[in-house]
Coordinates of C-alpha atoms in Angstrom, one line a residue:
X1 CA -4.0 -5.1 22.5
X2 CA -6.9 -6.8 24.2
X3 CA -9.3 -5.1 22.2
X4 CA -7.1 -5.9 18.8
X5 CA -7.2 -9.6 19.5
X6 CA -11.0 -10.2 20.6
X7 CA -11.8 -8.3 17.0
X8 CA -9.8 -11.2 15.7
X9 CA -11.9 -13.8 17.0
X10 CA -14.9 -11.7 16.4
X11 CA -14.1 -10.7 12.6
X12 CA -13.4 -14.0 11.3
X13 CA -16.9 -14.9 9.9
X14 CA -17.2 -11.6 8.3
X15 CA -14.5 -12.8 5.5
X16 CA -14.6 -16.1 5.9
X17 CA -18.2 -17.2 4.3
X18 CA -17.3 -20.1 2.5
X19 CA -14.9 -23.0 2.4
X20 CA -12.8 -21.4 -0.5
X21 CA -12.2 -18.2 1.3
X22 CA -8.5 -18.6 2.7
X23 CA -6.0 -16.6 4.6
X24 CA -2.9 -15.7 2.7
X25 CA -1.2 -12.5 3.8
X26 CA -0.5 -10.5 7.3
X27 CA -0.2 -7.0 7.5
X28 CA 1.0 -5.2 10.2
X29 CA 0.1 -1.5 9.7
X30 CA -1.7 1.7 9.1
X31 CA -0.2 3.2 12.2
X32 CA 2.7 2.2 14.3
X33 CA 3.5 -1.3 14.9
X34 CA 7.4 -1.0 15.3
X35 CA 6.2 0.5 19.1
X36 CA 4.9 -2.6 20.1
X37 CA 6.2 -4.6 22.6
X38 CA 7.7 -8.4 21.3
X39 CA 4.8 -10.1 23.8
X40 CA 1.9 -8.0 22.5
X41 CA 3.1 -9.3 18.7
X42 CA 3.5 -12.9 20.0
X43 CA -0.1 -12.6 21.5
X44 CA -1.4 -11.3 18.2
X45 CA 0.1 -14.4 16.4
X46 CA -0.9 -16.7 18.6
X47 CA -4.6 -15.9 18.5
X48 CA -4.1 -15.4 14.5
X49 CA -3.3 -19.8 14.9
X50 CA -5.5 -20.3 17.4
X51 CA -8.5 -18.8 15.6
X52 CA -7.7 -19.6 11.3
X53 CA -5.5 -22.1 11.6
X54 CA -8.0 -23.9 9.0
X55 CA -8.2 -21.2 6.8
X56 CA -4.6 -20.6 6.2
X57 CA -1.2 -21.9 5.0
X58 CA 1.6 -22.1 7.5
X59 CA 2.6 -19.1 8.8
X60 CA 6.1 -20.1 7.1
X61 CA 4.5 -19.8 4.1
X62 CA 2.9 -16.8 4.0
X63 CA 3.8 -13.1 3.4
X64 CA 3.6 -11.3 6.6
X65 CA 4.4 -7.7 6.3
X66 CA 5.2 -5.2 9.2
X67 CA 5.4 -1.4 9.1
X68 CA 8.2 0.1 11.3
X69 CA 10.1 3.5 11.1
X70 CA 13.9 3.7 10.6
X71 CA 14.5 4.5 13.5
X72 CA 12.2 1.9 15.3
X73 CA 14.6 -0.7 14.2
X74 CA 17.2 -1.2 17.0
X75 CA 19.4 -4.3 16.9
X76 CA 17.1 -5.2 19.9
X77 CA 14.2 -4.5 17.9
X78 CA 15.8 -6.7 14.3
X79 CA 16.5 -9.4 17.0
X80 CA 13.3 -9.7 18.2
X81 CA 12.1 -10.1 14.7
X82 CA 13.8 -13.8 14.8
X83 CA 11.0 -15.0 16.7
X84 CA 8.5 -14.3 14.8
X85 CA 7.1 -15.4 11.6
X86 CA 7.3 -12.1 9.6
X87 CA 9.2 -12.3 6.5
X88 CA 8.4 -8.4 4.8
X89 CA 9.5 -4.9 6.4
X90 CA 7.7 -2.0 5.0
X91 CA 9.6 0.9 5.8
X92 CA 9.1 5.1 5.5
X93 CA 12.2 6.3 4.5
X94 CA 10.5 9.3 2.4
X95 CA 13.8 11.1 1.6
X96 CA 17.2 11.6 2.1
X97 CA 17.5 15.1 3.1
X98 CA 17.6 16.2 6.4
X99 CA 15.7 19.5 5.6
X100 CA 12.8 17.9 4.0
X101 CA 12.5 15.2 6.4
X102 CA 12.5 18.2 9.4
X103 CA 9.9 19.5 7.0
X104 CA 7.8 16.5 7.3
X105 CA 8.5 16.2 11.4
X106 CA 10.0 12.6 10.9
X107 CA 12.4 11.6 13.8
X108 CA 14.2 9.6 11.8
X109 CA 17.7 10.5 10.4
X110 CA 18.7 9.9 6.6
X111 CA 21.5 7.7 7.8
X112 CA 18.9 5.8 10.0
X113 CA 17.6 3.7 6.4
X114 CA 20.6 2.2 5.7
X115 CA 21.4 1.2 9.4
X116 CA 18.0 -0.5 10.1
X117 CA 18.4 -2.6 6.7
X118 CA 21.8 -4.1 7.6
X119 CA 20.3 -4.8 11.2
X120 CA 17.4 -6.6 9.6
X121 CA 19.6 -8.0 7.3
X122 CA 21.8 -9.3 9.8
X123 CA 18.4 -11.2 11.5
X124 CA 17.4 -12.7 8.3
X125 CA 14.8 -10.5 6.7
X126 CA 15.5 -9.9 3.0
X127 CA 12.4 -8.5 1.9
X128 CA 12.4 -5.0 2.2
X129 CA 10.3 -2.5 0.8
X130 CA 11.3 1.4 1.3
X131 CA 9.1 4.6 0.6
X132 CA 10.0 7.4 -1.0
X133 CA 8.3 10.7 -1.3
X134 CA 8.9 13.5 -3.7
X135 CA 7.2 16.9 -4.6
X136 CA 8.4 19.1 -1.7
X137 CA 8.2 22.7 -1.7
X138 CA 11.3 23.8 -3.6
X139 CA 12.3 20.5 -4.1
X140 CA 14.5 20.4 -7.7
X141 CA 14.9 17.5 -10.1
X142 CA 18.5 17.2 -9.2
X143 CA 17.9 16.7 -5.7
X144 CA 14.6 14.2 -6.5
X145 CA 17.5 12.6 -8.3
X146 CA 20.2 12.1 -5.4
X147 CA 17.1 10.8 -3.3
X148 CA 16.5 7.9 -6.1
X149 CA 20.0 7.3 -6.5
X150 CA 20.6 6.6 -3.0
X151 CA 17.6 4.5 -2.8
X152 CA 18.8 2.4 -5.2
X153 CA 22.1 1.8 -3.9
X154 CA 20.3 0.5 -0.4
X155 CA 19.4 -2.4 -2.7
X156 CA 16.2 -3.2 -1.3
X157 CA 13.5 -5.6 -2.8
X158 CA 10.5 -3.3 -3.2
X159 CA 9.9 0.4 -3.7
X160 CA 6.7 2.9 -3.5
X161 CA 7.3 6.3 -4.6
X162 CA 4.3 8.8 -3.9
X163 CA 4.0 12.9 -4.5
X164 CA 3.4 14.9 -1.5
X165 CA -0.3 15.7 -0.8
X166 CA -1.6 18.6 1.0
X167 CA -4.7 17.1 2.5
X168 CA -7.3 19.4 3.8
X169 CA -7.6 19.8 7.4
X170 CA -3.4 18.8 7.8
X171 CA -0.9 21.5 8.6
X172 CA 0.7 21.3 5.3
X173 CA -2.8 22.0 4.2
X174 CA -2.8 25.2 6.2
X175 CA 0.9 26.1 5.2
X176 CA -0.8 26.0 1.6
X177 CA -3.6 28.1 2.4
X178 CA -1.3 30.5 4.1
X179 CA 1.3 31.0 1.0
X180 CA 3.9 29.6 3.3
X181 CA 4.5 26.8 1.0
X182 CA 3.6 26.3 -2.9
X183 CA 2.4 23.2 -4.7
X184 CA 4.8 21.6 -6.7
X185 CA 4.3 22.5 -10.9
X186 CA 2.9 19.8 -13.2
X187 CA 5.0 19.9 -15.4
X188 CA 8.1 19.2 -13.0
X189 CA 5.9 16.3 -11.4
X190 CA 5.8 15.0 -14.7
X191 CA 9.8 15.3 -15.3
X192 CA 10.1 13.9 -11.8
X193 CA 7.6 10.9 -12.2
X194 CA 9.2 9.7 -15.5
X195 CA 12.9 10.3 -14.0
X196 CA 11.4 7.4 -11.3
X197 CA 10.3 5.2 -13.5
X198 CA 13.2 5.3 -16.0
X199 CA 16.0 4.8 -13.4
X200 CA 13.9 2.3 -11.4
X201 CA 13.2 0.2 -14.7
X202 CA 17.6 0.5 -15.6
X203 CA 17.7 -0.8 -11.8
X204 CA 16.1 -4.0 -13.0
X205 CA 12.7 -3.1 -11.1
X206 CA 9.3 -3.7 -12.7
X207 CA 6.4 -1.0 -12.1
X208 CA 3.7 -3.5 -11.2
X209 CA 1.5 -0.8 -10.1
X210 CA 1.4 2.9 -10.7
X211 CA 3.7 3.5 -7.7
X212 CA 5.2 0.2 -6.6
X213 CA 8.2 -1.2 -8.0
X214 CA 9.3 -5.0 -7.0
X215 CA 13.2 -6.1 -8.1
X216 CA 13.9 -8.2 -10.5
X217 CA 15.0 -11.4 -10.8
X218 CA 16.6 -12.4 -13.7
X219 CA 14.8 -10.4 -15.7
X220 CA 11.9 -12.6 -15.3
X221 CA 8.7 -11.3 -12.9
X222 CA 9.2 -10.1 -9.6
X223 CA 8.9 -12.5 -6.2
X224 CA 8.8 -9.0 -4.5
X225 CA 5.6 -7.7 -5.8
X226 CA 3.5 -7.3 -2.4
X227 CA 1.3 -10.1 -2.2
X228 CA -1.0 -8.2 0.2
X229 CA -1.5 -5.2 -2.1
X230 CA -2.0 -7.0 -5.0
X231 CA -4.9 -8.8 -3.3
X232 CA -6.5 -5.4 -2.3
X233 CA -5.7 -4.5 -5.9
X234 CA -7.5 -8.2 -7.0
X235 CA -10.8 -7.3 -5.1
X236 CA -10.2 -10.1 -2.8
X237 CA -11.9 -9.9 0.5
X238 CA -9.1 -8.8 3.4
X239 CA -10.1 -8.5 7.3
X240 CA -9.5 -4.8 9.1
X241 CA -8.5 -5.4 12.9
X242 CA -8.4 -1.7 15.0
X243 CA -9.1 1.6 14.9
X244 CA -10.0 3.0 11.9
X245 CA -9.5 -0.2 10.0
X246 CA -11.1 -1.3 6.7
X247 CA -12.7 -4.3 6.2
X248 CA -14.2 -5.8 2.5
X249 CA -16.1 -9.4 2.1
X250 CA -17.5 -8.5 -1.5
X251 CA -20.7 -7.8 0.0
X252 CA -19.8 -4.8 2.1
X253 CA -17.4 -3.0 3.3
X254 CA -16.8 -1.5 7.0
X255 CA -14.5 0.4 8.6
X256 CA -14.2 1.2 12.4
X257 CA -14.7 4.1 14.3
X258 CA -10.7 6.3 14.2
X259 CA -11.3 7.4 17.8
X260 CA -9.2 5.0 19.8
X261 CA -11.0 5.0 23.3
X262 CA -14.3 4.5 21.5
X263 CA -13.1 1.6 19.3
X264 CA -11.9 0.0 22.8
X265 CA -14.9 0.3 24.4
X266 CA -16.9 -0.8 21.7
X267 CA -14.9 -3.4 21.3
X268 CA -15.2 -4.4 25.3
X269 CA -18.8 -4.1 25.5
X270 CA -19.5 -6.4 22.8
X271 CA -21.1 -3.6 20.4
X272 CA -18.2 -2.9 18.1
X273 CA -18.1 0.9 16.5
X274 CA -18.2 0.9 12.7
X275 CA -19.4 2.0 9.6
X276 CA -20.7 0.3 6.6
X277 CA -21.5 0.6 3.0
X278 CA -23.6 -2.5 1.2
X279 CA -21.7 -3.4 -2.2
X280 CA -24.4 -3.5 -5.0
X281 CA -23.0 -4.3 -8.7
X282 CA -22.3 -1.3 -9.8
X283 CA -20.1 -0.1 -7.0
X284 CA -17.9 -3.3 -7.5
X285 CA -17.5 -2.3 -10.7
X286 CA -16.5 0.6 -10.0
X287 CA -14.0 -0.5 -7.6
X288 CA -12.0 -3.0 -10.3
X289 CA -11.7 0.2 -12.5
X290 CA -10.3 2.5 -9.9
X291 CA -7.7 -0.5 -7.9
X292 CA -7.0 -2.8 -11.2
X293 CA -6.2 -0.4 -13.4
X294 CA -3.9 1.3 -11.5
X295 CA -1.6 -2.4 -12.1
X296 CA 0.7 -3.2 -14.4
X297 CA -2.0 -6.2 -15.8
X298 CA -5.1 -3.9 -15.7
X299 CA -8.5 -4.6 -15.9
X300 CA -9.3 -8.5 -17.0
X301 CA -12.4 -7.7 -19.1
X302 CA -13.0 -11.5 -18.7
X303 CA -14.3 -11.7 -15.4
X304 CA -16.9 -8.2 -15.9
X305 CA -20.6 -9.2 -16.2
X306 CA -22.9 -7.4 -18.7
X307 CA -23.8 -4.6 -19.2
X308 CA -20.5 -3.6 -17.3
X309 CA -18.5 -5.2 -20.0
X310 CA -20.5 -3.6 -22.9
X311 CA -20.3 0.0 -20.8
X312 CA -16.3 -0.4 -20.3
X313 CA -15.5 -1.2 -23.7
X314 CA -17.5 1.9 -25.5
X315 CA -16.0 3.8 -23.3
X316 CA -12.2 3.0 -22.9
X317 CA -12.3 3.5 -26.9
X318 CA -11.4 7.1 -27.2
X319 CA -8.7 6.7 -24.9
X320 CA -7.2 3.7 -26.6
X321 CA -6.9 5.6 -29.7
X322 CA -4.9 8.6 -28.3
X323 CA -2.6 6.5 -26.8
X324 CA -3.9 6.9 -22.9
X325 CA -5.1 2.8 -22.8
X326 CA -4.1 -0.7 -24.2
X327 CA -5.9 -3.7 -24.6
X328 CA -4.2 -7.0 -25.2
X329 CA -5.4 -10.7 -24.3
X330 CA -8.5 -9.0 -23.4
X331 CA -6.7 -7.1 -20.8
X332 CA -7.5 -3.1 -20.9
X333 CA -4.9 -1.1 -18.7
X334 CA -2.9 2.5 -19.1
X335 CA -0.2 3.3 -21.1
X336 CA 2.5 5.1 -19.9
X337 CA 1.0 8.7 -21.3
X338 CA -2.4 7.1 -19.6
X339 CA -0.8 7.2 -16.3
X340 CA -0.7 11.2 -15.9
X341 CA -4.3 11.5 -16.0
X342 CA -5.5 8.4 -14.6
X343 CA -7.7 10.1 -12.5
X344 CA -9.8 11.3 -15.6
X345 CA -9.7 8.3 -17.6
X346 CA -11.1 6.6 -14.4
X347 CA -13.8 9.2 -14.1
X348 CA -15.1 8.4 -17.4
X349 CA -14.8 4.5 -17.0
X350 CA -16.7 4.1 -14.2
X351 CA -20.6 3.0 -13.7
X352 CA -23.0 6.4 -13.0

C-alpha cells in the first residue's frame, strides 16, 4: 500500500502535462481490491486529494469504480463502502451454475450475486455493473439462456458479457492441449452472441460497446455507460498505479513490471520497474481503430489527420458495401454482421 500511494505522487506529471488535462474517473481494479482493508482504501483516497485536488472535480462528482467478488461483499464490507466516495461496483458474477463456476475455480456461489447487490443496495450504491461469461465446454444455448435470464432479473445498471478464452500458458490452455476440454463451435458462439444482444436490447439495455451493455433510461441514452471505459475507448490519457499496471499520456505508453516484490522495491528505491513503448502517428492510429470501433459511435473520421483519413476511407469501402461497416455523420463503425469478424476488418484498417 505504501508502494501504491508514493506511485501516486510520483505518476501525476506523467498524465498531467498541461492545464487541460483533468482527472475524471477512479478505478479500482485489475486484481483484487475487495481484500483490502477500509484504512488502506481511505489512505489511497486521501493521497488521491492531497496530490490532484487541482486537477479534478469533487470526488462527489466523479465515477469511482471498484472491482470486488460476490463473495467479498459482506454486510461489513457494503457498510464500509458508506465512507467512501465510490459510487460504481464492478462485479464477476460469470455464471449461474455451480458446475461451470467450480470449472472456473471461483469461490463464489451463484446465490452469492444476488446477496451482495441487495447489501450494496441497502448502503446506497445503485450502480452496478455484473459480468457474465459464456462459451464453456459443453455449455448449450438453453443453459447460456437461464444465465442471461437470471442476469436480467438482478436488475443491475451495467452488463459485460465475454466468451471464454483459453490463453496460452493458463490451465484451461493446457486442458485444451490435452483434449480434456473442447472449444466452443462458431457457429453456436454466433447463436449465443446474438441471443445476448437480442434479450439485453428487449431488457431496455443499449450495446454501447461490443460487450458492454448500460440500462436504459427512458429509452433515451444510458447514464450507466462506464465513464472510465469509454475514456480508454476515447484515447484519453488514464494513470496505471501497481503491479503490472498500464499507463497512456498520448505520447507513450508504460506499464510496470507484474512481479509484485520487484514493483515494491522499485518503487522503494526510487527507480520504478517498467516498460515503455514511444507512440508515433501511426501507432495512434492504429489504436482509434482497434478501441473506437469496437463502440457503439465508432470511429469519428473528423478528428484523423491525413493521410490516415485518406488510408481509412479506401479501405473501410469494401466492407461498407457487404454490409460489415456504416458510415453516417462522418462516423464509420460495425454493423451488427461487422461485429463477428471485427478482428479482420480491424486487420485490414489499420496503418502498416
Amino acid at each position: 500500500m505504501v508502494a501504491v500511494c508514493k506511485e501516486l505522487v510520483e505518476q501525476k506529471n506523467f498524465v498531467f502535462q498541461d492545464n487541460n488535462e483533468t482527472l475524471e474517473t477512479i478505478y479500482f481494479g485489475g486484481g483484487t481490491p475487495s481484500q483490502l482493508a477500509p484504512q488502506h482504501i481511505e489512505k489511497i483516497f486521501q493521497t488521491i486529494e492531497d496530490n490532484y485536488s487541482d486537477k479534478m472535480e469533487k470526488l462527489a462528482d466523479m465515477e469511482i469504480s471498484f472491482e470486488c467478488n460476490p463473495d467479498d461483499v459482506t454486510e461489513e464490507f457494503a457498510e464500509n463502502m458508506r465512507h467512501f466516495p465510490i459510487n460504481r461496483i464492478s462485479m464477476g458474477a460469470q455464471t449461474f451454475s455451480e458446475t461451470r463456476l467450480k470449472f472456473l475455480r471461483r469461490r463464489h456461489k451463484a446465490n452469492d450475486v444476488k446477496m451482495a447487490i441487495d447489501r450494496l443496495h441497502r448502503a446506497d450504491i445503485h450502480n452496478i455493473s455484473i459480468d457474465l461469461m459464456f462459451g464453456f465446454p459443453e455449455e448449450t444455448l438453453q443453459e447460456w439462456e437461464d444465465d442471461i435470464e437470471k442476469a436480467i432479473a438482478l436488475n443491475v445498471e451495467h452488463l459485460s458479457a465475454y466468451s471464454l478464452m483459453y490463453e496460452e500458458g493458463t490451465p484451461l490452455y493446457r486442458l485444451l492441449e490435452q483434449g480434456k476440454v473442447k472449444d466452443m463451435d462458431e457457429e453456436l458462439y454466433r447463436t449465443m452472441y446474438d441471443k445476448l444482444i437480442d434479450r439485453l436490447v428487449a431488457a431496455h439495455y443499449e450495446q454501447y460497446e461490443i460487450s458492454n451493455f448500460a440500462k436504459l433510461i427512458n429509452n433515451g441514452s444510458s447514464p450507466y455507460r462506464s465513464r472510465h471505459n469509454s475514456a480508454y475507448w476515447a484515447n484519453q490519457s488514464y494513470i496505471g498505479v501497481g503491479a503490472s499496471a498500464h499507463g497512456y499520456n498520448h505520447q507513450q505508453r508504460r506499464w510496470n513490471v507484474d512481479n509484485l516484490q520487484k514493483y515494491m522495491e522499485g518503487i522503494e528505491n526510487g527507480t520504478p520497474i517498467y516498460e515503455a513503448e514511444n507512440i508515433d502517428k501511426p501507432t495512434h492510429f492504429n489504436d482509434t481503430v482497434t478501441t473506437a470501433l469496437r463502440t457503439r459511435k465508432g470511429i469519428d473520421l473528423k478528428n484523423l489527420e491525413e493521410p490516415f483519413k485518406t488510408h481509412i476511407i479506401k479501405a473501410s469501402k469494401l466492407f461498407i458495401e457487404r454490409g460489415l461497416l456504416s458510415l453516417g455523420n462522418e462516423h464509420l463503425h460495425l454493423t451488427r454482421e461487422g461485429i463477428y469478424v471485427s478482428d479482420a476488418i480491424m486487420s485490414e484498417l489499420v496503418w502498416v
